[in-house]
Amino acid sequence: MKSKHESFLDLVIYQIYHRSFNDSNNDGIGDIPGVTEKLDYLCDLGINAIWLCPCFKSPNYDNGYDVSDYRDIMDEFGTFEDVKKLISEMNKRGMKLIMDLVPNHTSNEHKWFIESRKSKDNPYSDYYYWFDEPANEWRAEFGGSVWEYDESRKQYYLHSYAVQQPDLNWENPKVVKEMQDIIDFWIDQGVSGFRIDVIDQISKDFSKSNCFGPHLHEYIQAMFDREKTKDLFTVGECFAGSIDEIRRHIDEDRNELSTLFQFNHLQLGRENKWTPKKQSLKVMRDTIVNWQTLFQENDLLHSLFTDNHDNSYLVSRMGNDKELRYESATCMAVMTYLMKGVPFIYQGQEFGLTQSNYDDISCFNDIECINAYNEFIDSGISKEEAIKKISFGSRDNARRPIPWDNSKNYGFSDAQPWIPVHSRADELNLENDMKSEKSVFKFYKKMLKLRKDNVAFRKGEFKMLSSSDDGFFVYTRSYNGEKFTVVCNFEEEAKISFEGMDGEVVLSNYNAYDASDRKDNCFKPYEIAVYKN
Ligand code: TEU
Ligand code: CA
């Protein structure tokens, strides 16, 4: 790895869905000053960068992923000055801000679309895809056809997501230029990088697929292969399936992206979006190890994450979020964040938040799950069955207000929050976690410190010692003679013995710091140990 990508291995990124993070002015909606208030908390945890979900002007059909002005801030979230203040407070603490760029689509309330729909020959007419007839049979991510008829222009436009999210036409050089200008505008405000929403979709082939089209890399380079963007950290949301495809996006010599998000491991623990499926951490291990090995062999920068704003917390799908919540949350953290790559921690994960449980559709807000619920009911599925599916799969599971403490509305806001709080907030709030003997937060903090203090965890070689038949996971990280052996046991108690396990225990989730205490090499359910060799 060259020095630029290698330096990104020092980042520890925290993803903030600010609508649900912290409400500073008590209107029930989390906001930018609310993020600023929590910077010291994040520093204490060991975070040095924030990925902030979209905070731009938006009518909020998809909670900010439908942008109506890329250069201004949504009123609910504060002002432009608030963002500048956030950046300057972050700079004081040596933290970097990664903004969320949404280049594939805008809001239908964006000025470009308002103009574009007026006629076939206005300056913005080719900013979107317009056809006289639907060009194909594609289905939109949030239900229905991707083609929507527009009465004023008397044509159909493309929307890969909601009707209110028309896809931009990147074949139009003016669109490319607009996006470059937006990127530059935010660089000038002091932003250090971007997470790029569905980057794989900006080029399409209407006869084949609406992602990975023929001009994709040309467009990515147009955005990021420029003098002004050369120091940015960029992570693309990208469903690349093969290592060759991944290499085309993040090979350092191609000047495209720094890294990308892989999603295979997030599909685990469920049959599909709405139906659970019991699966052991063994499958997760195999998936992680596969990518870890391929990225390492190809000298590519990997991203390490298990949670985000589009999925319920993984601890509930792949771990035990009841009796062994602390153990499984910490075990999954060690499996993930002591690997080689850039860690991304999603809000709430650091104190072991889980899936919520609601049985009334009025407790949900997200466009995807509301549309899906209506489709379930229309297809004859009972209300009980439909709500069970929504409760399991809704993205709102990751979007409930963060329960900070035991005060009113769990410290999120004095006002009624915009969406009902986490159904287990009485039990699972940060204050309780901090007071507990088994604090997930304190464990995360220790783990991140270990990563920070030891270059082996950041730059070191990864090697798996256990085999894929084992009900546990043992690996080493080594760099210039410095070496650590990491043991993660899964749900069944197991005898584990490998070279390297005689070293000093530097991290444990069972308080088993003295290796000589361990009887018969026995590891308890979800027990982890990290040995320094
Ligand atoms: O998500 C795109 C994406 O990958 C979807 O297919 C995702 O699986 C979706 O959440 C369905 O559950 C990105 C954003 O992360 C998401 O929040 C936005 O809604 C979407 O793009 C459209 O901008
Ligand atoms: Ca607010």
Coordinates of C-alpha atoms and ligand atoms in Angstrom, one line a residue:
M1 CA 0.0 0.0 0.0
K2 CA 1.3 3.5 -0.8
S3 CA 1.6 6.0 2.0
K4 CA -1.7 7.7 1.3
H5 CA -3.9 4.7 1.6
E6 CA -1.7 3.3 4.4
S7 CA -2.2 6.5 6.4
F8 CA -6.0 5.9 6.3
L9 CA -5.5 2.8 8.4
D10 CA -5.1 5.2 11.3
L11 CA -8.6 6.4 11.0
V12 CA -11.4 5.2 13.3
I13 CA -14.6 6.5 11.9
Y14 CA -17.9 6.9 13.7
Q15 CA -21.1 7.0 11.6
I16 CA -23.7 9.5 12.8
Y17 CA -27.3 9.5 11.8
H18 CA -27.7 12.9 13.3
R19 CA -31.6 13.0 13.1
S20 CA -31.4 10.4 15.9
F21 CA -28.2 11.3 17.6
N22 CA -28.6 14.3 19.9
D23 CA -31.2 17.1 19.9
S24 CA -29.6 20.4 21.0
N25 CA -32.6 22.7 20.7
N26 CA -35.3 20.4 22.0
D27 CA -37.6 20.2 19.0
G28 CA -37.4 16.4 19.0
I29 CA -35.0 16.1 16.0
G30 CA -31.3 15.5 16.4
D31 CA -29.2 18.2 14.8
I32 CA -25.7 19.4 14.0
P33 CA -25.0 21.3 17.2
G34 CA -26.1 18.1 18.9
V35 CA -23.2 16.4 17.2
T36 CA -20.8 19.1 18.3
E37 CA -21.9 18.6 21.9
K38 CA -20.9 15.0 21.8
L39 CA -17.4 15.4 20.3
D40 CA -15.7 14.9 23.6
Y41 CA -17.6 11.8 24.2
L42 CA -16.4 10.5 20.8
C43 CA -12.8 11.5 21.4
D44 CA -13.0 9.6 24.7
L45 CA -14.1 6.5 22.8
G46 CA -11.1 6.8 20.5
I47 CA -12.8 8.2 17.4
N48 CA -10.8 10.5 15.0
A49 CA -13.3 10.9 12.1
I50 CA -17.0 11.2 11.6
W51 CA -19.1 10.1 8.7
L52 CA -22.2 12.3 8.9
C53 CA -25.3 11.2 7.0
P54 CA -26.7 13.7 4.6
C55 CA -27.5 17.0 6.3
F56 CA -28.3 19.0 3.2
K57 CA -31.6 20.7 2.3
S58 CA -34.2 18.0 1.7
P59 CA -37.9 17.4 1.9
N60 CA -37.1 14.2 3.7
Y61 CA -38.9 11.6 1.7
D62 CA -35.8 9.4 2.3
N63 CA -34.5 11.3 5.3
G64 CA -32.0 13.4 3.6
Y65 CA -31.0 11.0 0.8
D66 CA -33.2 13.2 -1.4
V67 CA -31.2 16.4 -1.6
S68 CA -32.8 19.6 -2.8
D69 CA -29.8 21.8 -2.3
Y70 CA -26.3 20.3 -1.9
R71 CA -24.8 23.6 -0.6
D72 CA -27.2 24.3 2.2
I73 CA -28.3 22.6 5.4
M74 CA -31.7 21.3 6.3
D75 CA -33.4 23.8 8.6
E76 CA -34.2 21.0 11.1
F77 CA -30.5 20.3 11.4
G78 CA -29.3 23.8 12.0
T79 CA -27.5 26.3 9.9
F80 CA -24.5 26.5 7.6
E81 CA -22.7 28.2 10.5
D82 CA -23.4 25.2 12.7
V83 CA -21.6 23.0 10.2
K84 CA -18.6 25.4 10.1
K85 CA -18.6 25.3 13.9
L86 CA -18.7 21.5 13.9
I87 CA -15.8 21.4 11.6
S88 CA -13.7 23.9 13.6
E89 CA -14.5 22.1 16.8
M90 CA -13.5 18.8 15.1
N91 CA -10.3 20.3 13.9
K92 CA -9.4 21.4 17.4
R93 CA -9.6 17.8 18.4
G94 CA -7.8 16.4 15.4
M95 CA -10.9 14.9 13.9
K96 CA -11.9 14.7 10.3
L97 CA -15.3 15.1 8.8
I98 CA -16.5 12.8 6.1
M99 CA -19.7 14.1 4.4
D100 CA -22.3 11.9 2.7
L101 CA -22.4 12.7 -1.0
V102 CA -25.5 11.6 -3.0
P103 CA -24.6 11.8 -6.7
N104 CA -27.0 9.3 -8.1
H105 CA -30.2 11.1 -7.6
T106 CA -31.6 14.4 -6.2
S107 CA -34.9 15.3 -4.6
N108 CA -37.7 16.0 -7.0
E109 CA -37.8 19.4 -5.3
H110 CA -34.2 20.2 -6.4
K111 CA -34.1 23.3 -8.6
W112 CA -32.6 21.1 -11.4
F113 CA -35.6 18.8 -11.4
I114 CA -38.2 21.5 -11.1
E115 CA -36.7 23.1 -14.2
S116 CA -36.0 19.8 -16.0
R117 CA -39.6 18.7 -15.8
K118 CA -40.9 21.9 -17.4
S119 CA -40.0 21.1 -21.0
K120 CA -37.9 19.1 -23.3
D121 CA -35.7 22.1 -24.2
N122 CA -34.6 24.0 -21.1
P123 CA -31.1 24.3 -19.7
Y124 CA -31.8 21.5 -17.2
S125 CA -33.8 19.2 -19.6
D126 CA -31.0 16.6 -19.8
Y127 CA -30.1 16.6 -16.2
Y128 CA -32.3 13.5 -15.6
Y129 CA -33.2 10.5 -17.7
W130 CA -36.4 11.2 -19.7
F131 CA -38.1 8.8 -22.0
D132 CA -41.4 8.7 -23.9
E133 CA -42.0 5.1 -22.7
P134 CA -40.5 3.1 -19.9
A135 CA -37.2 1.9 -21.2
N136 CA -37.3 -1.4 -19.4
E137 CA -38.9 -3.4 -16.6
W138 CA -36.7 -2.3 -13.7
R139 CA -38.2 -2.2 -10.2
A140 CA -37.4 0.6 -7.8
E141 CA -35.7 -0.1 -4.5
F142 CA -38.6 1.3 -2.6
G143 CA -41.3 -0.4 -4.6
G144 CA -43.1 0.0 -7.9
S145 CA -41.6 0.7 -11.3
V146 CA -38.5 2.9 -11.7
W147 CA -40.4 4.8 -14.3
E148 CA -42.7 7.6 -13.3
Y149 CA -44.9 9.6 -15.7
D150 CA -44.6 13.3 -15.3
E151 CA -47.7 15.2 -16.4
S152 CA -46.0 18.5 -17.1
R153 CA -43.3 17.1 -19.4
K154 CA -45.4 14.3 -20.7
Q155 CA -42.5 11.8 -20.3
Y156 CA -41.3 9.2 -17.9
Y157 CA -38.3 9.8 -15.7
L158 CA -36.1 7.2 -14.0
H159 CA -36.0 6.8 -10.2
S160 CA -34.0 3.9 -8.8
Y161 CA -35.3 4.7 -5.3
A162 CA -38.5 6.6 -4.3
V163 CA -40.6 8.5 -6.8
Q164 CA -39.3 11.6 -5.1
Q165 CA -35.7 10.7 -6.0
P166 CA -35.1 11.1 -9.7
D167 CA -31.8 9.7 -11.0
L168 CA -29.3 12.2 -12.4
N169 CA -28.1 11.8 -15.9
W170 CA -24.4 11.5 -15.7
E171 CA -24.1 11.2 -19.5
N172 CA -24.6 15.0 -19.4
P173 CA -21.2 16.7 -18.9
K174 CA -23.0 19.5 -17.1
V175 CA -24.1 17.1 -14.3
V176 CA -20.5 15.9 -13.9
K177 CA -19.4 19.5 -13.6
E178 CA -22.1 20.3 -11.1
M179 CA -21.0 17.4 -8.9
Q180 CA -17.3 18.4 -9.1
D181 CA -18.3 21.9 -8.0
I182 CA -20.3 20.5 -5.1
I183 CA -17.3 18.4 -4.0
D184 CA -15.0 21.4 -4.2
F185 CA -17.4 23.6 -2.3
W186 CA -17.3 21.2 0.6
I187 CA -13.6 20.8 0.4
D188 CA -13.3 24.5 0.8
Q189 CA -15.4 24.3 4.0
G190 CA -12.8 21.9 5.5
V191 CA -14.4 18.5 4.8
S192 CA -11.8 15.7 4.6
G193 CA -13.6 13.1 2.6
F194 CA -16.8 11.7 1.4
R195 CA -18.9 8.6 1.7
I196 CA -20.5 8.3 -1.6
D197 CA -24.0 6.9 -1.8
V198 CA -24.7 4.1 -4.3
I199 CA -21.7 5.2 -6.4
D200 CA -22.0 2.0 -8.5
Q201 CA -25.3 3.3 -10.0
I202 CA -24.2 6.5 -11.6
S203 CA -23.6 4.8 -14.9
K204 CA -26.3 2.5 -16.3
D205 CA -26.9 0.3 -19.2
F206 CA -30.6 0.4 -19.9
S207 CA -30.5 -2.9 -21.6
K208 CA -28.8 -4.6 -18.7
S209 CA -28.5 -3.2 -15.3
N210 CA -28.8 0.1 -13.4
C211 CA -25.4 -0.3 -11.9
F212 CA -21.8 -0.8 -13.1
G213 CA -22.6 0.9 -16.4
P214 CA -19.9 1.4 -19.1
H215 CA -18.9 4.9 -18.0
L216 CA -18.7 4.3 -14.2
H217 CA -14.9 4.7 -13.8
E218 CA -14.8 7.7 -16.1
Y219 CA -17.3 9.4 -13.8
I220 CA -15.6 8.4 -10.6
Q221 CA -12.3 9.7 -12.0
A222 CA -14.0 12.9 -13.0
M223 CA -15.0 13.4 -9.4
F224 CA -11.9 12.3 -7.6
D225 CA -8.9 12.1 -9.9
R226 CA -8.1 15.8 -9.6
E227 CA -5.5 18.0 -7.9
K228 CA -8.1 19.4 -5.5
T229 CA -9.4 16.0 -4.4
K230 CA -6.1 14.2 -4.1
D231 CA -5.9 14.1 -0.3
L232 CA -9.5 13.1 0.3
F233 CA -10.6 9.9 2.0
T234 CA -13.4 8.4 -0.1
V235 CA -15.5 5.4 0.6
G236 CA -18.0 4.3 -2.0
E237 CA -21.2 2.4 -1.2
C238 CA -20.7 -0.3 -3.8
F239 CA -22.0 -3.7 -4.3
A240 CA -19.0 -5.0 -6.2
G241 CA -19.0 -8.8 -6.3
S242 CA -15.5 -9.8 -7.4
I243 CA -12.1 -8.8 -6.4
D244 CA -11.4 -7.5 -10.0
E245 CA -14.4 -5.3 -9.8
I246 CA -13.2 -4.0 -6.4
R247 CA -9.7 -3.4 -7.7
R248 CA -11.1 -1.2 -10.5
H249 CA -12.6 1.1 -7.8
I250 CA -9.9 1.3 -5.2
D251 CA -6.6 0.3 -6.7
E252 CA -4.5 3.3 -5.5
D253 CA -2.9 3.8 -8.9
R254 CA -6.3 4.5 -10.5
N255 CA -7.0 7.5 -8.3
E256 CA -10.7 6.7 -7.8
L257 CA -11.8 5.7 -4.3
S258 CA -9.9 5.0 -1.1
T259 CA -12.1 2.1 -0.1
L260 CA -15.6 0.7 -0.5
F261 CA -18.3 -0.9 1.6
Q262 CA -18.8 -4.6 1.0
F263 CA -22.2 -6.0 2.1
N264 CA -22.0 -9.8 2.0
H265 CA -21.7 -10.1 5.8
L266 CA -24.6 -7.8 6.3
Q267 CA -26.9 -10.3 4.5
L268 CA -26.2 -12.9 7.2
G269 CA -28.7 -13.8 9.9
R270 CA -31.6 -13.3 7.5
E271 CA -33.4 -15.1 4.7
N272 CA -34.1 -11.7 3.1
K273 CA -34.7 -8.2 4.3
W274 CA -37.9 -9.1 6.2
T275 CA -37.2 -12.6 7.4
P276 CA -34.7 -13.8 10.0
K277 CA -32.6 -16.9 9.6
K278 CA -30.5 -18.5 12.3
Q279 CA -26.8 -18.5 11.3
S280 CA -23.7 -19.0 13.3
L281 CA -20.9 -16.6 13.6
K282 CA -18.9 -19.2 11.7
V283 CA -20.5 -18.0 8.5
M284 CA -19.7 -14.4 9.4
R285 CA -16.1 -15.4 10.1
D286 CA -15.8 -17.2 6.7
T287 CA -17.2 -14.2 4.9
I288 CA -14.9 -11.7 6.7
V289 CA -11.8 -13.9 6.3
N290 CA -12.5 -14.3 2.6
W291 CA -12.5 -10.6 1.9
Q292 CA -9.8 -9.8 4.4
T293 CA -7.5 -12.3 2.6
L294 CA -8.4 -11.0 -0.9
F295 CA -7.9 -7.4 0.1
Q296 CA -4.6 -8.2 1.7
E297 CA -3.3 -10.2 -1.3
N298 CA -4.3 -7.4 -3.6
D299 CA -2.9 -4.7 -1.3
L300 CA -6.2 -2.9 -1.2
L301 CA -7.7 -0.7 1.7
H302 CA -10.5 -2.6 3.3
S303 CA -13.4 -1.2 5.3
L304 CA -14.4 -2.8 8.6
F305 CA -18.0 -2.5 9.7
T306 CA -21.0 -4.5 10.8
D307 CA -23.7 -1.8 11.2
N308 CA -25.1 1.2 9.5
H309 CA -28.3 3.3 9.2
D310 CA -29.8 0.9 6.7
N311 CA -29.8 -2.3 8.9
S312 CA -30.8 -3.4 12.3
Y313 CA -27.9 -3.8 14.7
L314 CA -26.0 -7.0 13.7
V315 CA -25.7 -8.2 17.3
S316 CA -29.4 -9.1 17.2
R317 CA -29.1 -11.1 14.0
M318 CA -25.9 -12.9 14.5
G319 CA -25.3 -12.8 18.3
N320 CA -27.4 -13.3 21.4
D321 CA -28.9 -9.9 22.3
K322 CA -30.4 -11.1 25.6
E323 CA -28.3 -13.0 28.2
L324 CA -25.1 -12.8 26.2
R325 CA -25.5 -9.3 24.7
Y326 CA -22.3 -7.9 26.2
E327 CA -20.3 -11.1 25.3
S328 CA -21.6 -11.3 21.7
A329 CA -21.4 -7.6 21.0
T330 CA -17.7 -7.5 22.2
C331 CA -16.8 -10.7 20.4
M332 CA -18.2 -9.4 17.1
A333 CA -16.3 -6.1 17.7
V334 CA -13.0 -8.0 18.0
M335 CA -13.7 -10.2 15.0
T336 CA -14.2 -7.0 13.0
Y337 CA -12.2 -4.1 14.3
L338 CA -8.9 -5.8 15.0
M339 CA -8.7 -6.8 11.4
K340 CA -6.8 -4.9 8.8
G341 CA -8.8 -2.0 7.3
V342 CA -10.6 1.2 8.3
P343 CA -13.0 0.7 11.2
F344 CA -16.5 2.3 10.9
I345 CA -18.6 2.2 14.1
Y346 CA -22.3 3.0 13.9
Q347 CA -23.9 5.1 16.6
G348 CA -25.1 3.0 19.5
Q349 CA -23.0 0.0 18.6
E350 CA -20.4 1.2 21.1
F351 CA -22.7 0.5 24.0
G352 CA -24.4 -2.6 22.6
L353 CA -27.7 -1.3 21.2
T354 CA -29.9 -4.0 19.7
Q355 CA -32.9 -4.5 17.5
S356 CA -36.1 -2.7 18.7
N357 CA -39.4 -4.4 18.9
Y358 CA -42.6 -2.6 17.9
D359 CA -45.9 -4.1 16.8
D360 CA -47.7 -1.1 15.5
I361 CA -47.0 0.4 12.1
S362 CA -47.5 3.9 13.5
C363 CA -44.2 3.4 15.3
F364 CA -42.4 3.3 12.0
N365 CA -41.3 6.1 9.7
D366 CA -39.1 4.9 6.9
I367 CA -40.4 5.1 3.4
E368 CA -38.9 1.7 2.5
C369 CA -40.8 -0.2 5.3
I370 CA -44.0 1.8 5.0
N371 CA -44.2 1.0 1.2
A372 CA -43.3 -2.6 1.9
Y373 CA -45.9 -2.9 4.6
N374 CA -48.6 -1.6 2.2
E375 CA -47.4 -4.1 -0.4
F376 CA -47.6 -7.0 2.1
I377 CA -51.1 -6.0 3.1
D378 CA -52.2 -5.7 -0.6
S379 CA -50.8 -9.1 -1.3
G380 CA -53.0 -10.6 1.4
I381 CA -50.5 -11.1 4.2
S382 CA -52.2 -10.6 7.6
K383 CA -51.5 -7.4 9.6
E384 CA -49.8 -9.5 12.4
E385 CA -47.5 -11.2 9.9
A386 CA -46.7 -7.9 8.0
I387 CA -45.8 -6.0 11.2
K388 CA -43.6 -8.9 12.3
K389 CA -41.6 -8.5 9.1
I390 CA -41.4 -4.8 9.4
S391 CA -40.3 -4.9 13.0
F392 CA -37.5 -7.3 12.0
G393 CA -36.4 -5.6 8.8
S394 CA -37.2 -1.9 9.1
R395 CA -34.3 0.5 8.7
D396 CA -35.9 2.4 11.6
N397 CA -34.3 -0.2 13.8
A398 CA -31.0 1.7 13.4
R399 CA -32.7 5.1 13.5
R400 CA -34.3 5.2 17.0
P401 CA -33.1 8.1 19.1
I402 CA -29.9 7.3 20.9
P403 CA -30.7 6.5 24.6
W404 CA -28.0 8.4 26.4
D405 CA -29.2 8.2 30.0
N406 CA -32.2 7.6 32.3
S407 CA -33.6 11.2 32.1
K408 CA -36.6 12.3 30.1
N409 CA -36.6 10.8 26.6
Y410 CA -33.4 9.1 27.6
G411 CA -31.4 12.3 27.2
F412 CA -32.0 12.6 23.5
S413 CA -34.4 15.6 23.7
D414 CA -36.8 17.3 26.1
A415 CA -39.4 17.2 23.4
Q416 CA -41.2 14.1 22.0
P417 CA -38.7 12.5 19.6
W418 CA -39.5 12.4 15.9
I419 CA -39.8 8.7 16.1
P420 CA -40.5 6.4 19.1
V421 CA -37.4 5.6 21.2
H422 CA -35.7 2.3 21.3
S423 CA -38.1 -0.3 22.8
R424 CA -35.4 -1.4 25.2
A425 CA -34.2 2.1 26.2
D426 CA -34.9 1.6 29.9
E427 CA -32.4 -1.2 30.0
L428 CA -30.0 -0.3 27.1
N429 CA -28.9 3.3 27.6
L430 CA -25.4 4.6 27.7
E431 CA -25.7 5.6 31.4
N432 CA -26.6 2.0 32.4
D433 CA -23.9 0.6 30.2
M434 CA -21.2 2.8 31.8
K435 CA -22.3 1.8 35.3
S436 CA -22.4 -1.9 34.5
E437 CA -19.6 -4.3 35.2
K438 CA -20.0 -5.5 31.7
S439 CA -19.8 -2.2 29.8
V440 CA -19.7 -2.5 26.1
F441 CA -18.5 1.1 25.8
K442 CA -15.5 0.5 28.1
F443 CA -14.6 -2.6 26.1
Y444 CA -14.8 -0.7 22.8
K445 CA -12.6 2.0 24.3
K446 CA -10.0 -0.5 25.4
M447 CA -10.1 -2.2 22.1
L448 CA -9.6 1.0 20.1
K449 CA -6.8 2.0 22.4
L450 CA -5.1 -1.3 21.7
R451 CA -5.5 -0.6 18.0
K452 CA -4.1 2.9 18.3
D453 CA -1.1 1.9 20.5
N454 CA 0.0 -1.0 18.4
V455 CA 0.9 -0.6 14.7
A456 CA 0.4 -4.4 14.2
F457 CA -3.4 -4.0 14.4
R458 CA -3.3 -1.2 11.9
K459 CA -0.7 -2.2 9.3
G460 CA 0.2 -5.7 10.3
E461 CA -0.3 -8.8 8.3
F462 CA -3.4 -10.9 8.9
K463 CA -3.1 -14.7 9.2
M464 CA -5.9 -17.1 10.2
L465 CA -4.7 -19.9 12.4
S466 CA -7.9 -21.8 13.0
S467 CA -9.7 -23.7 10.3
S468 CA -13.2 -23.1 8.9
D469 CA -14.4 -26.3 10.5
D470 CA -13.7 -24.8 14.0
G471 CA -16.5 -23.3 16.1
F472 CA -14.1 -20.4 16.9
F473 CA -11.8 -18.0 15.2
V474 CA -8.1 -17.5 15.9
Y475 CA -5.9 -15.1 13.9
T476 CA -2.7 -13.2 14.2
R477 CA -1.7 -9.7 13.3
S478 CA 2.0 -9.0 12.9
Y479 CA 4.3 -6.2 11.9
N480 CA 8.1 -5.8 12.1
G481 CA 8.4 -8.4 14.9
E482 CA 5.4 -7.2 16.8
K483 CA 2.7 -9.8 17.0
F484 CA -0.7 -10.5 18.5
T485 CA -2.8 -13.6 18.6
V486 CA -6.6 -13.0 18.7
V487 CA -9.0 -15.7 19.9
C488 CA -12.8 -15.3 19.4
N489 CA -14.9 -18.1 20.6
F490 CA -18.5 -18.5 19.2
E491 CA -21.6 -19.6 21.1
E492 CA -20.6 -23.1 22.2
E493 CA -18.0 -23.5 25.0
A494 CA -14.8 -24.7 23.3
K495 CA -11.2 -25.9 24.0
I496 CA -8.9 -23.7 22.1
S497 CA -5.1 -24.1 22.0
F498 CA -2.7 -22.5 19.5
E499 CA 0.8 -21.2 19.4
G500 CA 0.8 -17.7 20.7
M501 CA -1.8 -18.3 23.4
D502 CA 0.9 -18.3 26.1
G503 CA 1.4 -14.6 25.8
E504 CA 0.2 -11.8 28.0
V505 CA -3.6 -11.3 27.8
V506 CA -4.1 -7.6 26.7
L507 CA -7.8 -7.8 26.1
S508 CA -10.6 -10.0 27.5
N509 CA -14.3 -9.8 27.7
Y510 CA -14.5 -12.3 30.7
N511 CA -11.9 -10.6 32.9
A512 CA -9.6 -13.6 32.2
Y513 CA -6.5 -11.5 32.1
D514 CA -4.3 -14.2 33.7
A515 CA -3.7 -16.9 31.1
S516 CA -2.7 -19.3 33.8
D517 CA -6.2 -19.1 35.2
R518 CA -7.7 -20.7 32.1
K519 CA -8.6 -24.3 33.0
D520 CA -8.1 -26.8 30.2
N521 CA -7.9 -24.1 27.5
C522 CA -11.6 -23.7 27.9
F523 CA -13.3 -20.7 26.3
K524 CA -16.8 -19.6 27.4
P525 CA -19.6 -18.6 24.9
Y526 CA -18.5 -15.6 22.9
E527 CA -15.3 -15.2 24.9
I528 CA -12.4 -13.4 23.3
A529 CA -8.8 -13.0 24.3
V530 CA -6.0 -11.1 22.7
Y531 CA -2.5 -12.2 23.5
K532 CA 0.7 -10.2 23.0
N533 CA 3.5 -12.3 21.7
Ligands
TEU1 O1 -28.6 2.9 0.2 C1 -28.6 2.2 -1.0 C2 -28.8 0.8 -0.8 O2 -27.8 0.1 -0.9 C3 -30.1 0.2 -0.6 O3 -30.3 -0.8 -1.5 C4 -30.2 -0.2 0.8 O4 -30.1 -1.6 0.8 C5 -31.5 0.3 1.2 O5 -31.3 0.8 2.5 C6 -32.6 -0.8 1.3 O6 -32.7 -1.3 2.5 C7 -28.3 4.2 0.2 C8 -28.5 4.8 1.5 O7 -27.6 4.2 2.4 C9 -29.9 4.7 1.9 O8 -30.1 5.2 3.2 C10 -30.7 5.5 0.9 O9 -32.1 5.3 1.2 C11 -30.4 5.0 -0.5 O10 -29.0 4.9 -0.8 C12 -31.0 6.0 -1.5 O11 -30.2 7.2 -1.4
CA2 CA -33.2 19.8 17.1

